[in-house]
Short mmCIF file of C-alpha atoms and ligand atoms in Angstrom, two decimals:
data_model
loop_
_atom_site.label_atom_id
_atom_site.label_comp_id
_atom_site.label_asym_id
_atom_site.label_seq_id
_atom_site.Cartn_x
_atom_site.Cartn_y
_atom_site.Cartn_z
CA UNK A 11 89.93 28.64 -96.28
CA UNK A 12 88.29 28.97 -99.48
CA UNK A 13 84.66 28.38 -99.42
CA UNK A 14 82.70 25.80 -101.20
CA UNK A 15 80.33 25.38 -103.63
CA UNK A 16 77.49 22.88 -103.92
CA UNK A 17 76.21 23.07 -107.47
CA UNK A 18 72.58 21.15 -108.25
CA UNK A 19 71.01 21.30 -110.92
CA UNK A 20 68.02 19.00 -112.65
CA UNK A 21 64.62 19.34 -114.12
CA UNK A 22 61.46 20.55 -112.26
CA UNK A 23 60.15 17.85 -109.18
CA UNK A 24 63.79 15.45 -109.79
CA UNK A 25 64.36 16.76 -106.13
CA UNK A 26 66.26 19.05 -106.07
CA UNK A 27 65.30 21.24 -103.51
CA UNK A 28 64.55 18.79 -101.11
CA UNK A 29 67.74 17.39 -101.55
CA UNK A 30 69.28 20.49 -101.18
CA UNK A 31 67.64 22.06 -98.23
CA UNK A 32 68.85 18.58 -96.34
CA UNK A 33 72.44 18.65 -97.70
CA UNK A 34 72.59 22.02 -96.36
CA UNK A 35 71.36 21.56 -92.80
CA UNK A 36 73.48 18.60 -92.55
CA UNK A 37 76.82 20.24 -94.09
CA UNK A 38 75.66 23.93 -92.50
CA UNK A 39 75.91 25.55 -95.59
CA UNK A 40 73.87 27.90 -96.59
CA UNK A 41 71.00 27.44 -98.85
CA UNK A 42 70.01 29.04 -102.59
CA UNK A 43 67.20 28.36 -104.70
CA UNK A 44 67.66 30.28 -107.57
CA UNK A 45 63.96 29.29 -108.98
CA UNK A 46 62.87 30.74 -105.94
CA UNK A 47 64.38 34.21 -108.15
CA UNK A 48 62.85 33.32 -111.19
CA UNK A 49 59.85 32.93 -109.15
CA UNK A 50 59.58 36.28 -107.10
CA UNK A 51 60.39 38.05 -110.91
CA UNK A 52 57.40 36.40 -112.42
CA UNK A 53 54.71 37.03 -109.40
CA UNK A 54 56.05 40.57 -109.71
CA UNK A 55 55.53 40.71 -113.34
CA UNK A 56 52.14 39.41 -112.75
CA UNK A 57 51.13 41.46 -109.77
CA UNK A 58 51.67 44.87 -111.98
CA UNK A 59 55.75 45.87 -111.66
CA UNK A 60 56.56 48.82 -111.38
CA UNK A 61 52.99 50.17 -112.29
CA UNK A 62 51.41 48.70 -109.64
CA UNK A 63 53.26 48.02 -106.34
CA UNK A 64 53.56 44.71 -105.65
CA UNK A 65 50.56 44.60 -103.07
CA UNK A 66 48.82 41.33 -101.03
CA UNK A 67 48.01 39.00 -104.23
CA UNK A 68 45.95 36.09 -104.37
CA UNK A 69 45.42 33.61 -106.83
CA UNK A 70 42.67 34.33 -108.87
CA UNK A 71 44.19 37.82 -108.79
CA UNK A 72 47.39 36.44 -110.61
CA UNK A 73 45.10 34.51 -112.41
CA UNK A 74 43.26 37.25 -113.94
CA UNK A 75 46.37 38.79 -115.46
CA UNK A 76 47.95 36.26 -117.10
CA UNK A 77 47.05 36.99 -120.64
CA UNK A 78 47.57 40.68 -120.17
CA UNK A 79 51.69 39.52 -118.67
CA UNK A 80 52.25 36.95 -121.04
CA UNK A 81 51.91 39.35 -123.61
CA UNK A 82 54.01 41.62 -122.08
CA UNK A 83 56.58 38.80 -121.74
CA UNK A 84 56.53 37.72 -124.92
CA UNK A 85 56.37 41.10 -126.77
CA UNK A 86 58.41 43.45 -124.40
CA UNK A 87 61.97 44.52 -126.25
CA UNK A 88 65.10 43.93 -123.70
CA UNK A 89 64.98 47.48 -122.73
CA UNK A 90 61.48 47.87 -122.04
CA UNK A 91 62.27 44.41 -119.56
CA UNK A 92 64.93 45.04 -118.10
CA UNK A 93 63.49 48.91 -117.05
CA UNK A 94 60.35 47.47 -115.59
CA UNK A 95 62.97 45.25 -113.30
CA UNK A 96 64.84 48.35 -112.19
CA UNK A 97 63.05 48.99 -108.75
CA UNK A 98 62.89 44.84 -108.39
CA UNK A 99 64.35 44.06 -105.01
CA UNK A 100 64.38 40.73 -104.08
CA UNK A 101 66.14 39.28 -100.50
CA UNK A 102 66.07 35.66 -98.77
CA UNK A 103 66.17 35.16 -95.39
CA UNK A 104 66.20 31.95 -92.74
CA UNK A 105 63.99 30.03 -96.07
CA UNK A 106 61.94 33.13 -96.77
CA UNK A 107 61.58 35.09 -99.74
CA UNK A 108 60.60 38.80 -100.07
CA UNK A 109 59.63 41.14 -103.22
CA UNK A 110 59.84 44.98 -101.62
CA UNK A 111 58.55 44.30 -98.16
CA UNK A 112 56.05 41.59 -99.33
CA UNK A 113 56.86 37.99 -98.05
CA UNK A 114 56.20 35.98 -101.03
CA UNK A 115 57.37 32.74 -100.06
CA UNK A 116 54.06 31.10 -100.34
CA UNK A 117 52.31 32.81 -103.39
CA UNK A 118 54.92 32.18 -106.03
CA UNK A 119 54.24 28.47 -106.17
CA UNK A 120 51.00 29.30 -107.24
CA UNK A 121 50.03 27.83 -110.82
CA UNK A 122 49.66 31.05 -112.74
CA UNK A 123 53.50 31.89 -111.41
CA UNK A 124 54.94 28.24 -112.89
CA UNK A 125 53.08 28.30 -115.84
CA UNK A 126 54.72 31.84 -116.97
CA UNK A 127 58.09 31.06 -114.99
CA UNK A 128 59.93 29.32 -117.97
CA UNK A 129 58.54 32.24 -120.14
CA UNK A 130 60.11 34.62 -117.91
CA UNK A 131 63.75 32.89 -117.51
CA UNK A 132 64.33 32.75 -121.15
CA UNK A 133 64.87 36.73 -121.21
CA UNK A 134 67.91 37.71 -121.01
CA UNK A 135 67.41 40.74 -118.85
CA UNK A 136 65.94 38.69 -116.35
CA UNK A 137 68.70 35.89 -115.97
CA UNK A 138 71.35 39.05 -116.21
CA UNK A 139 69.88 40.96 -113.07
CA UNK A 140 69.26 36.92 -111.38
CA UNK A 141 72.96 36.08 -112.19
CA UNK A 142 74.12 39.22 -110.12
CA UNK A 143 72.04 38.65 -107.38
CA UNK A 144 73.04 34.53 -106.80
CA UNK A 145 77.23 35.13 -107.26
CA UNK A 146 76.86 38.05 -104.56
CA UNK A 147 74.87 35.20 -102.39
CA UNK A 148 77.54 33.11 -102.26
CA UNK A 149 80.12 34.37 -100.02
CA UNK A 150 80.16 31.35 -97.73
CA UNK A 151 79.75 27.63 -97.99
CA UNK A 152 76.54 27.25 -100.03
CA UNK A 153 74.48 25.16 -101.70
CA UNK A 154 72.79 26.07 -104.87
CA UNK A 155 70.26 24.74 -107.25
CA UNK A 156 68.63 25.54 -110.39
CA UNK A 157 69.28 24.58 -114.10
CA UNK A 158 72.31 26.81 -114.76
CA UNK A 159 74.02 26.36 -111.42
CA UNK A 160 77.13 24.34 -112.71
CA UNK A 161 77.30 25.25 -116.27
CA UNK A 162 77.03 28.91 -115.84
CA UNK A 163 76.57 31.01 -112.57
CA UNK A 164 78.93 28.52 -110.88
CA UNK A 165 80.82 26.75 -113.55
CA UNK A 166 83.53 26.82 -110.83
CA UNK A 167 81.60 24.70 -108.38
CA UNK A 168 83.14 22.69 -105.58
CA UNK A 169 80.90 19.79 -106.82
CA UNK A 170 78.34 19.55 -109.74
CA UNK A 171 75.25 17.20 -109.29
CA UNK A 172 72.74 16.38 -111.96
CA UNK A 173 69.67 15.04 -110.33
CA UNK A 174 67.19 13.77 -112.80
CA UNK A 175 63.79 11.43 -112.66
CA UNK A 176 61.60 9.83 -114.49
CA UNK A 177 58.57 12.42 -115.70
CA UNK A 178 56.16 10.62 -114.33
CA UNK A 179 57.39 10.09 -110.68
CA UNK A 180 58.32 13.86 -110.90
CA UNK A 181 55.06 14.89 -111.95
CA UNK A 182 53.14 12.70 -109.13
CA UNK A 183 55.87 14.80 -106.86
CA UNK A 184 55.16 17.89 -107.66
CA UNK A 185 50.97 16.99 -107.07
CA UNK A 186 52.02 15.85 -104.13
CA UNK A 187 53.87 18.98 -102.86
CA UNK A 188 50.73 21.20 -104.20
CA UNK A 189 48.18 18.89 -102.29
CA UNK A 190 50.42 18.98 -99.14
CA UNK A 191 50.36 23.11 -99.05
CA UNK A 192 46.99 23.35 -99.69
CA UNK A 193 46.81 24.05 -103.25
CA UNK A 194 43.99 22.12 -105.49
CA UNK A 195 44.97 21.02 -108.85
CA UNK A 196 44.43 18.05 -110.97
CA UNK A 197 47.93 15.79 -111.71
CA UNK A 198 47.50 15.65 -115.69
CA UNK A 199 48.00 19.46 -115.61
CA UNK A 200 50.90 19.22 -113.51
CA UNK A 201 51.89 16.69 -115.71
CA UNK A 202 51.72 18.83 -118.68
CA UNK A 203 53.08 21.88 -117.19
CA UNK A 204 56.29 19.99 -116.38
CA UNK A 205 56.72 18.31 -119.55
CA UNK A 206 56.11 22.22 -121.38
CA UNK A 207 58.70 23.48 -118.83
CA UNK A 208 61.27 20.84 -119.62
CA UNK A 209 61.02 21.81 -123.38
CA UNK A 210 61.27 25.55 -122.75
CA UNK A 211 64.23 24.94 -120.01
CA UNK A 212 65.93 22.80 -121.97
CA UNK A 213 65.41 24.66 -125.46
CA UNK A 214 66.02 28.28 -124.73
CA UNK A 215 68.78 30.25 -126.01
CA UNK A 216 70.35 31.24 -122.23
CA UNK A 217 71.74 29.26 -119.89
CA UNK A 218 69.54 25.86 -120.65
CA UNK A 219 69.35 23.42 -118.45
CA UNK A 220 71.92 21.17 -119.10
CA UNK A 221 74.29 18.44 -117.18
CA UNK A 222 77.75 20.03 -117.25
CA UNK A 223 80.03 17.58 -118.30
CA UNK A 224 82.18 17.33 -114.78
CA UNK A 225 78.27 16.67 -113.21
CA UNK A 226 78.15 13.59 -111.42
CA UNK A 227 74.15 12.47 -112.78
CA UNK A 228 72.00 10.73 -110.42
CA UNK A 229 68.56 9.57 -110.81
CA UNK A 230 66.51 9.99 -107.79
CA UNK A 231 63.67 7.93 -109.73
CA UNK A 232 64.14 4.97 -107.60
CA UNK A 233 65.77 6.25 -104.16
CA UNK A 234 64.24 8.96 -101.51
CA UNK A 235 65.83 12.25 -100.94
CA UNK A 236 67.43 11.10 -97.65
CA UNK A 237 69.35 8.66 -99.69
CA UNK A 238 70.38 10.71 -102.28
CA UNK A 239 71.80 13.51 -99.42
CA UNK A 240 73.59 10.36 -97.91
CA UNK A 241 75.42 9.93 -101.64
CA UNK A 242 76.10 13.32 -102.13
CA UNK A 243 77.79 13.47 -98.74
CA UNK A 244 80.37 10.91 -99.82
CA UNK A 245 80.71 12.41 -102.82
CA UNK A 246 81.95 15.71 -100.84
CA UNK A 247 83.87 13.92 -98.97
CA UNK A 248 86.09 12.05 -101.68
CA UNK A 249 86.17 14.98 -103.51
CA UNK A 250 88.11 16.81 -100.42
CA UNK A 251 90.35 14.13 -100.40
CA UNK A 252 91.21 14.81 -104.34
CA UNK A 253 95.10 14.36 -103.06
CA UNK A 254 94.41 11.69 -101.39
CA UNK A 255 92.49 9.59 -104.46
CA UNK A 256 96.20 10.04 -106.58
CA UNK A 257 97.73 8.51 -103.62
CA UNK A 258 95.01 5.42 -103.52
CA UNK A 259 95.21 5.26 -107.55
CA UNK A 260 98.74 4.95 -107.24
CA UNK A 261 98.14 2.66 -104.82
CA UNK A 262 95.92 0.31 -105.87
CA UNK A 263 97.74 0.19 -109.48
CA UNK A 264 101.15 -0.70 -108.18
CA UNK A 265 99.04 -3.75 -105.73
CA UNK A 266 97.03 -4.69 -109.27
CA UNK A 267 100.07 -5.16 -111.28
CA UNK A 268 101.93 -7.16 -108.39
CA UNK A 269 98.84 -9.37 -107.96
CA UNK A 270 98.24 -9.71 -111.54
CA UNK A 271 101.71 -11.33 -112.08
CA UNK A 272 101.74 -13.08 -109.03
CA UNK A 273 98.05 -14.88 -109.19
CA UNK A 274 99.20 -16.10 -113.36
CA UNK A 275 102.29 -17.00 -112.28
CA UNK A 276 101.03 -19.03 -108.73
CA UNK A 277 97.75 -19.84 -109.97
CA UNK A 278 97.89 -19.92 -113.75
CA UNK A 279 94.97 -17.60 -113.57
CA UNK A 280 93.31 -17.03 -116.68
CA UNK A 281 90.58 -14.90 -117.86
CA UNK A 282 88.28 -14.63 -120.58
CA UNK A 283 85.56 -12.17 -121.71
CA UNK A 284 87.65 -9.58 -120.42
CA UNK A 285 86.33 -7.19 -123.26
CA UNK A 286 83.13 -7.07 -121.74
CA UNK A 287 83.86 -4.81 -118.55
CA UNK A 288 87.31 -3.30 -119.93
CA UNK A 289 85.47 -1.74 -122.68
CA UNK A 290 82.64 -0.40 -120.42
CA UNK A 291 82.68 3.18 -119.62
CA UNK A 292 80.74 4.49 -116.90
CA UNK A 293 79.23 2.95 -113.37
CA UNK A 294 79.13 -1.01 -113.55
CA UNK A 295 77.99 -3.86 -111.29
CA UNK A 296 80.89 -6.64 -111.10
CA UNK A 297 78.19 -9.62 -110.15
CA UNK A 298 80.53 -12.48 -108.65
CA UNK A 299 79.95 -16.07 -107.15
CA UNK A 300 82.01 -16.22 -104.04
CA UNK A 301 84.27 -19.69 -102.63
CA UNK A 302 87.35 -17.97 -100.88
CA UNK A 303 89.18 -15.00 -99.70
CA UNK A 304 91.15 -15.12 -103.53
CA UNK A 305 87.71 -14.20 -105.16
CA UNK A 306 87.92 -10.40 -104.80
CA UNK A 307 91.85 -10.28 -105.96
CA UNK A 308 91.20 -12.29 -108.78
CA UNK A 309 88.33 -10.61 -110.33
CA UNK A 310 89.95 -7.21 -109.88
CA UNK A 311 93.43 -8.22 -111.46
CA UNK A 312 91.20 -9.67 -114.24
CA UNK A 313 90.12 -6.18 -115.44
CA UNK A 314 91.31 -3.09 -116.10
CA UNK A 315 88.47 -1.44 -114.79
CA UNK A 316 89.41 -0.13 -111.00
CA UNK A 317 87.03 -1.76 -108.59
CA UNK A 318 85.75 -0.95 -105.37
CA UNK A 319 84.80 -3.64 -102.72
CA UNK A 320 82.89 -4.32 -99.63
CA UNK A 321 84.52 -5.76 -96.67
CA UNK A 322 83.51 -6.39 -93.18
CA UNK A 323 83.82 -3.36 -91.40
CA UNK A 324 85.99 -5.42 -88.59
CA UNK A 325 88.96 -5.65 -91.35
CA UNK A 326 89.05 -2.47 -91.60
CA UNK A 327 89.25 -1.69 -87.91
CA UNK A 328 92.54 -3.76 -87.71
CA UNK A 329 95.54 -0.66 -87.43
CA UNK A 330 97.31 -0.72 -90.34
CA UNK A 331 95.97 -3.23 -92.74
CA UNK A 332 92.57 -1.24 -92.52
CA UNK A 333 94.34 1.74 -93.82
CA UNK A 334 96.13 -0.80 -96.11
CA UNK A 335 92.45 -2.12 -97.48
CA UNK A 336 90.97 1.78 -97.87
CA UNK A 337 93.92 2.31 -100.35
CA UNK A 338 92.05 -0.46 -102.55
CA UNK A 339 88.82 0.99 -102.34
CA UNK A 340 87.51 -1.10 -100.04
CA UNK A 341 83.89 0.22 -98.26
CA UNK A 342 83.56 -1.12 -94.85
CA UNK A 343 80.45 -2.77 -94.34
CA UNK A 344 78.68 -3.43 -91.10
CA UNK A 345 76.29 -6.72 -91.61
CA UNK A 346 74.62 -8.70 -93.80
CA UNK A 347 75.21 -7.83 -97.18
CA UNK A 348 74.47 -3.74 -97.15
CA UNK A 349 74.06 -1.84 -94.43
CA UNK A 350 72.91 1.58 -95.23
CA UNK A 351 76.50 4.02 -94.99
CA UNK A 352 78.01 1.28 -97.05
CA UNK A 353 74.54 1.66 -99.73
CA UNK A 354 75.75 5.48 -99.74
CA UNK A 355 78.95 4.65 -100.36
CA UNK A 356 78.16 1.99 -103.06
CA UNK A 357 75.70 4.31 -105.02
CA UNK A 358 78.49 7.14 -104.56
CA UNK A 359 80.79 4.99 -106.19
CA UNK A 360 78.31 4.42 -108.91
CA UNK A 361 77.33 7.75 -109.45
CA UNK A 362 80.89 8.50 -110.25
CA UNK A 363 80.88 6.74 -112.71
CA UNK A 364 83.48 3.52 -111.13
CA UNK A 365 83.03 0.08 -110.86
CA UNK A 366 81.97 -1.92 -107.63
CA UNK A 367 82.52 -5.63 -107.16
CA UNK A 368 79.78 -7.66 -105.24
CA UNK A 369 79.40 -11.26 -104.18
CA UNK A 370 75.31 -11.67 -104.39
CA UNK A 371 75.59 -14.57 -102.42
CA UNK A 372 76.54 -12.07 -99.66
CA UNK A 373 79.18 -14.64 -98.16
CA UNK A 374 81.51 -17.26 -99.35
CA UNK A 375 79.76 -20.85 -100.27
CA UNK A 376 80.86 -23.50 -97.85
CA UNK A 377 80.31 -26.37 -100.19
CA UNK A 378 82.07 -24.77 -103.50
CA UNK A 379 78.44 -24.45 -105.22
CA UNK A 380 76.40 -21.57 -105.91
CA UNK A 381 74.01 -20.35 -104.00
CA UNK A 382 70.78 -17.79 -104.36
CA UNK A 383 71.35 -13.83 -104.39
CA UNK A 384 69.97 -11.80 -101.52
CA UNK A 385 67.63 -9.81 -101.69
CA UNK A 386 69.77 -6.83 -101.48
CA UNK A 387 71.83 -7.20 -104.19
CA UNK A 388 68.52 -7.45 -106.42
CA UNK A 389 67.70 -3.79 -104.55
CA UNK A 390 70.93 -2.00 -105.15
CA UNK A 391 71.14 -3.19 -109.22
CA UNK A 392 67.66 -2.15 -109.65
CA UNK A 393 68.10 1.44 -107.87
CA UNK A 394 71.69 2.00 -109.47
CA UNK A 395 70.00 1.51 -112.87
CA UNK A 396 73.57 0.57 -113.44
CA UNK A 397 74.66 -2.36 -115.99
CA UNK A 398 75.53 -5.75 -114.23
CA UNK A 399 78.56 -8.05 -115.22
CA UNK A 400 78.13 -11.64 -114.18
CA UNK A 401 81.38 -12.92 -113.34
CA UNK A 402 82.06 -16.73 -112.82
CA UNK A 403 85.39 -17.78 -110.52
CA UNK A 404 86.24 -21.30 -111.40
CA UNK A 405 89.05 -23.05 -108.99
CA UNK A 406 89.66 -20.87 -106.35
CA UNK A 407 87.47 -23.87 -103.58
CA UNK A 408 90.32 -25.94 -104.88
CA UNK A 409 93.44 -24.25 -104.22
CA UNK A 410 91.66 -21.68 -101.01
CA UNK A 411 89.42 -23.99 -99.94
CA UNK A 412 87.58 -22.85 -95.96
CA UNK A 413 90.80 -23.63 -93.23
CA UNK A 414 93.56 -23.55 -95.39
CA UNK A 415 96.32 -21.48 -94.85
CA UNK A 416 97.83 -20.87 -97.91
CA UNK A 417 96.33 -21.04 -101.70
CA UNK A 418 97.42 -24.09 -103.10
CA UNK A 419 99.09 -23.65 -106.88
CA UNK A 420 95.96 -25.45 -108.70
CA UNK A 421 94.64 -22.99 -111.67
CA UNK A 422 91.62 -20.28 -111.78
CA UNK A 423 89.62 -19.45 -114.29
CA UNK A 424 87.41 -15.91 -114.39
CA UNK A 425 85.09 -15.14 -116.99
CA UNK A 426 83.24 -12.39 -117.68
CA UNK A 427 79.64 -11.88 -119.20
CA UNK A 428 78.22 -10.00 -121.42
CA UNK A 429 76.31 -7.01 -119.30
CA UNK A 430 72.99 -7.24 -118.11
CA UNK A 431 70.79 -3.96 -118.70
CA UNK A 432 68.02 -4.42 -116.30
CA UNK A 433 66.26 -1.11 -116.78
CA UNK A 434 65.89 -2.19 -120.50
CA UNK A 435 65.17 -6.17 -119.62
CA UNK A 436 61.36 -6.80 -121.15
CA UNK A 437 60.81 -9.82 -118.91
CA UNK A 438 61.36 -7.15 -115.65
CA UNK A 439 58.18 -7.77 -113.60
CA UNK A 440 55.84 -5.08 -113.79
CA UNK A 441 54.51 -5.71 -110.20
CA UNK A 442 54.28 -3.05 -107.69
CA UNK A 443 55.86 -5.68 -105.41
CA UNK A 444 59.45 -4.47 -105.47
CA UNK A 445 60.55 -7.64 -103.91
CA UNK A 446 59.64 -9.43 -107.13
CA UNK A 447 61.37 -7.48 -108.92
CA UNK A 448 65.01 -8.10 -106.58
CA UNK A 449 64.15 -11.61 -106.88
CA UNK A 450 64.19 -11.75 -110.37
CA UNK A 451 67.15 -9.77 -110.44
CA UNK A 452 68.98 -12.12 -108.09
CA UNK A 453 67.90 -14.92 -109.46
CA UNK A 454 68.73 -13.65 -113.04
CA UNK A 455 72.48 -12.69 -112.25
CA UNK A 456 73.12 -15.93 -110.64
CA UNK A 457 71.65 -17.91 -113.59
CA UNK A 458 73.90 -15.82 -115.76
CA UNK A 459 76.93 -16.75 -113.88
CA UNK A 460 76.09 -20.55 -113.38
CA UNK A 461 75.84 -20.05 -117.24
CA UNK A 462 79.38 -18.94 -118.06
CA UNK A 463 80.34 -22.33 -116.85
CA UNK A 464 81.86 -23.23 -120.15
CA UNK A 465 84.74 -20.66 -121.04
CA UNK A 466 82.94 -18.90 -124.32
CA UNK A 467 85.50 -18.24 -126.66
CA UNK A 468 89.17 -18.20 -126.81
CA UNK A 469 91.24 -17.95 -123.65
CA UNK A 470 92.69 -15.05 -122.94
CA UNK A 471 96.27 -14.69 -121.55
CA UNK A 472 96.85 -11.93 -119.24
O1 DC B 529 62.94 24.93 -109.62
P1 DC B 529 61.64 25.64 -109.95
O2 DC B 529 60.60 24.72 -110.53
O3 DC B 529 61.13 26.44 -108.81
O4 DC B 529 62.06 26.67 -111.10
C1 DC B 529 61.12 27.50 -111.73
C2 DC B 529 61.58 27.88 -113.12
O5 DC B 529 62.65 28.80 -113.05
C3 DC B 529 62.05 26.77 -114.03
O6 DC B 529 61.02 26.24 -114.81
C4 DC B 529 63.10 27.40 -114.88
C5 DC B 529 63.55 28.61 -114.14
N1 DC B 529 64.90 28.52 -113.60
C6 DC B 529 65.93 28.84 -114.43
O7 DC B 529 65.71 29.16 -115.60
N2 DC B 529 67.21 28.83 -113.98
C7 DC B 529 67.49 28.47 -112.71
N3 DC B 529 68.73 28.46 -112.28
C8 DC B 529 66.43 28.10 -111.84
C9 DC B 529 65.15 28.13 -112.32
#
C-alpha cells in the first residue's frame, strides 16, 4: 500500500497546526511541522552556530543577539550559510524537537526566533538542507504543514489543503497561544509581526507560500479547528473513493438527463434565470422554498451545476435505494435541519468547490406558502462564506401536493436568482450576536425567493 500524504499549508495563526496535530491523531498518521525546522535553524543561528554550541538559551539571551544574527542573515553569501549549517542536526520525536542534544521545543516560539524566522527561510541554503530533512520524514502516512508543503516538498500530495483566515482573528490567535504558554507580549506586535511575515512568506524568491492550484482553500475564519478536521476527514475520504466519484458522476448524469426530459415532458417544467448558477464556478448555496418530494429533482435538472442534497438519514438506510440516493450525492442527515457529520459533509462539499441544494425552511410547507428559514441555514451560509442562489419552485403543491401518490401533469416553474454575496452585503449586522446575523441571513434568502415570484425575463426552454 502506498502511503499517503496530507499536505497543509496557510499563513501564520490560520490553524494549521492545530488542525493538523488533530487530523493526525484521528487518522494515526504521523505528524510534521516543517516551521518547527525553520524554527530550530533560526534559534541555532541565534544561539551562536557552530561558534558557539547551542547551549541552555533564554530569551533575553536570544534577544541580545539579534542585531549581531540578522546581520549575519542578511549579509552571509550562500556558502558562508550553508557551512555554518553543516554540523546542524535537527530530530523530532513523540511532538518534540531537538537541536544537538538540546530539547528546543519550547524556546523557538520565542519572539526574537519568529521575528528572524521569515528572514531565515528565504535562503536558499536553509530551505535546501530543510527540504532533505522533511521528504526523508515521510516514509509513512503523514501529515505535513508549512507554506511549501503542496507546491514544492510534496507537490505529489495525497491531498492539498489551503487553510487561510482573516488577519485579524489570526493575530488574536496567535496572542492567545503566547498568553496560554506563558509568554508576555502585547497583540499589536503580534499583529505586526504576522502581517511582516505574510509579506516576506509570500514575496520571497523560494518556495513562497502559495495555494497550489489542486488545494482545496478553506477559511477557518469563521469555524473551530475541530470542525475544520471534521471537513478535511471527508475530504480524505472522497478522495479515496476517486473511482468511485466517476462511477457516481456517471451516475447522477445519466439520472439528470432522464429526469430532465421526463419532468418537461410530464410537467412542462420550465426554468428561467438559469444563467445565474450555470455560469457560477466554484462552491454555491442552491437556497430553495420547499412544497413536495419533486422540489429537489426539479431544481437539480434545472441546472447544469451537479448538486448535492440532504436527506433524512432513514432514506438512506433503506437497502438498495440508499445506495441508489448516495450515487446522487445525497448526505444523510440525522435531524432537524443539520446535524453536525452532515455540517462536515456540507462544508466538504463546499470546500471543493460543488454545489449543495438546501430547503431553509428545513421541511416541506404543509399549506403551499413560504415559511421562515432556520436558524441553521443562516449559520452554514455565513460560515461557508459561499455565494447563495435563491431559487423559487412554483407548482409543484399543485401537481405533488402532501398524500398524493403520483405527481399530477399540472406545470412547474423554477427560477433562479441572481447570487447573494453575504460576506460583501453592507447591511450584514455588525453585532457580536451571531444569531442576528443567521436571522438576517434567513430572513434575507427567503425574501429573495418570495421575490422571484414574477418570472424575470424571458422563459427559458430546457
Ligand atoms: O508555521 P510557523 O509560524 O511556525 O512558521 C515559521 C516560519 O517558517 C514562517 O514564517 C515561514 C517559515 N516556513 C517556511 O518558509 N516554509 C515552511 N514550509 C514552513 C515555515
Amino acid at each position: 500500500m502506498t502511503s499517503k500524504i496530507i499536505a497543509i499549508d496557510g499563513p501564520a495563526g490560520a490553524g494549521k497546526s492545530t488542525v493538523a496535530r488533530g487530523l493526525a491523531e484521528q487518522l494515526g498518521f504521523t505528524y510534521l511541522d516543517s516551521g518547527a525546522l525553520y524554527r530550530a535553524v533560526t534559534w541555532y543561528l541565534l544561539s551562536g552556530g557552530p561558534k558557539r554550541p547551542p547551549g541552555p538559551s533564554d530569551a533575553r539571551a536570544l534577544a541580545a543577539r539579534q542585531a549581531q544574527t540578522e546581520s549575519f542573515i542578511s549579509t552571509a553569501s550562500d556558502e558562508d550559510l550553508a557551512r555554518s549549517l553543516d554540523c546542524l542536526t535537527i530530530r523530532m520525536k513523540d511532538g518534540r524537537i531537538s537541536v544537538g542534544d538540546l530539547d528546543v521545543t519550547e524556546i523557538i516560539r520565542d519572539l526574537t526566533v519568529t521575528r528572524l524566522v521569515s528572514m531565515v527561510s528565504e535562503r536558499r541554503p536553509v530551505r535546501e538542507k530543510l527540504m532533505a530533512l522533511q521528504r526523508a520524514f515521510a516514509n509513512g502516512n503523514i501529515v505535513v504543514e508549512g507554506r511549501d508543503m503542496g507546491t514544492v516538498v510534496f507537490p505529489g500530495a495525497f491531498l492539498k489543503i489551503y487553510l487561510d483566515a482573516n488577519v485579524a482573528i489570526r493575530a488574536g490567535r496567535r496572542y492567545q497561544e503566547l498568553g496560554d504558554s506563558g509568554v508576555s507580549t502585547d497583540y499589536d506586535e503580534v499583529y505586526e509581526n504576522l502581517r511582516m511575515r505574510d509579506d516576506r512568506d509570500t514575496q520571497r524568491q523560494i518556495a513562497p507560500l502559495s495555494r497550489a492550484p489542486d488545494a482545496v482553500y478553506v477559511d477557518t475564519t469563521y469555524i473551530s479547528p475541530d470542525e475544520v478536521v471534521g471537513l478535511i476527514r471527508k475530504l480524505v475520504a472522497t478522495r479515496a473513493r476517486s473511482l468511485y466519484r466517476r462511477w457516481q458522476n456517471f451516475f447522477y448524469q445519466s439520472t439528470w438527463l432522464f429526469l430532465r426530459a421526463l419532468t418537461s415532458a410530464y410537467l412542462r417544467r420550465r426554468a428561467s434565470g438559469t444563467d445565474h448558477p450555470d455560469r457560477l464556478p466554484g462552491p454555491v448555496i442552491f437556497a430553495s422554498n420547499h412544497m413536495s418530494h419533486l422540489d429537489p429533482i426539479l431544481v437539480a435538472v434545472s441546472t447544469r451545476r451537479h448538486l448535492h442534497f440532504l436527506a433524512k438519514r432513514e432514506l438512506a438506510e433503506i437497502p438498495i435505494f440508499g445506495q441508489v440516493i448516495h450515487w446522487l450525492h445525497i448526505i444523510p442527515v440525522r435531524r432537524g435541519i443539520l446535524d453536525r457529520d452532515a455540517l462536515d459533509w456540507v462544508r466538504s462539499v463546499l470546500a471543493s468547490g460543488e454545489a449543495v441544494l438546501i430547503f431553509p425552511e428545513g421541511t416541506r410547507s404543509r399549506d403551499g406558502t413560504i415559511h421562515d428559514a432556520k436558524a441553521g441555514f443562516g449559520k452554514l451560509v455565513y460560515e461557508s462564506g459561499a455565494p447563495t442562489i435563491p431559487v423559487r419552485i412554483i407548482g409543484s403543491y399543485q401537481s405533488f401536493p402532501p398524500g398524493a401518490l403520483w405527481p399530477r401533469p399540472t406545470p412547474v416553474r423554477i427560477q433562479f436568482g441572481e447570487p447573494i454575496q453575504f460576506r460583501n452585503d453592507p447591511n450584514l449586522p455588525r453585532s457580536s450576536d451571531l444569531r442576528e446575523v443567521y436571522e438576517y441571513i434567513g430572513r434575507t434568502v427567503m425574501d429573495r425567493i418570495r421575490d422571484l415570484r414574477d418570472p424575470a425575463g424571458p422563459v427559458e426552454s430546457p
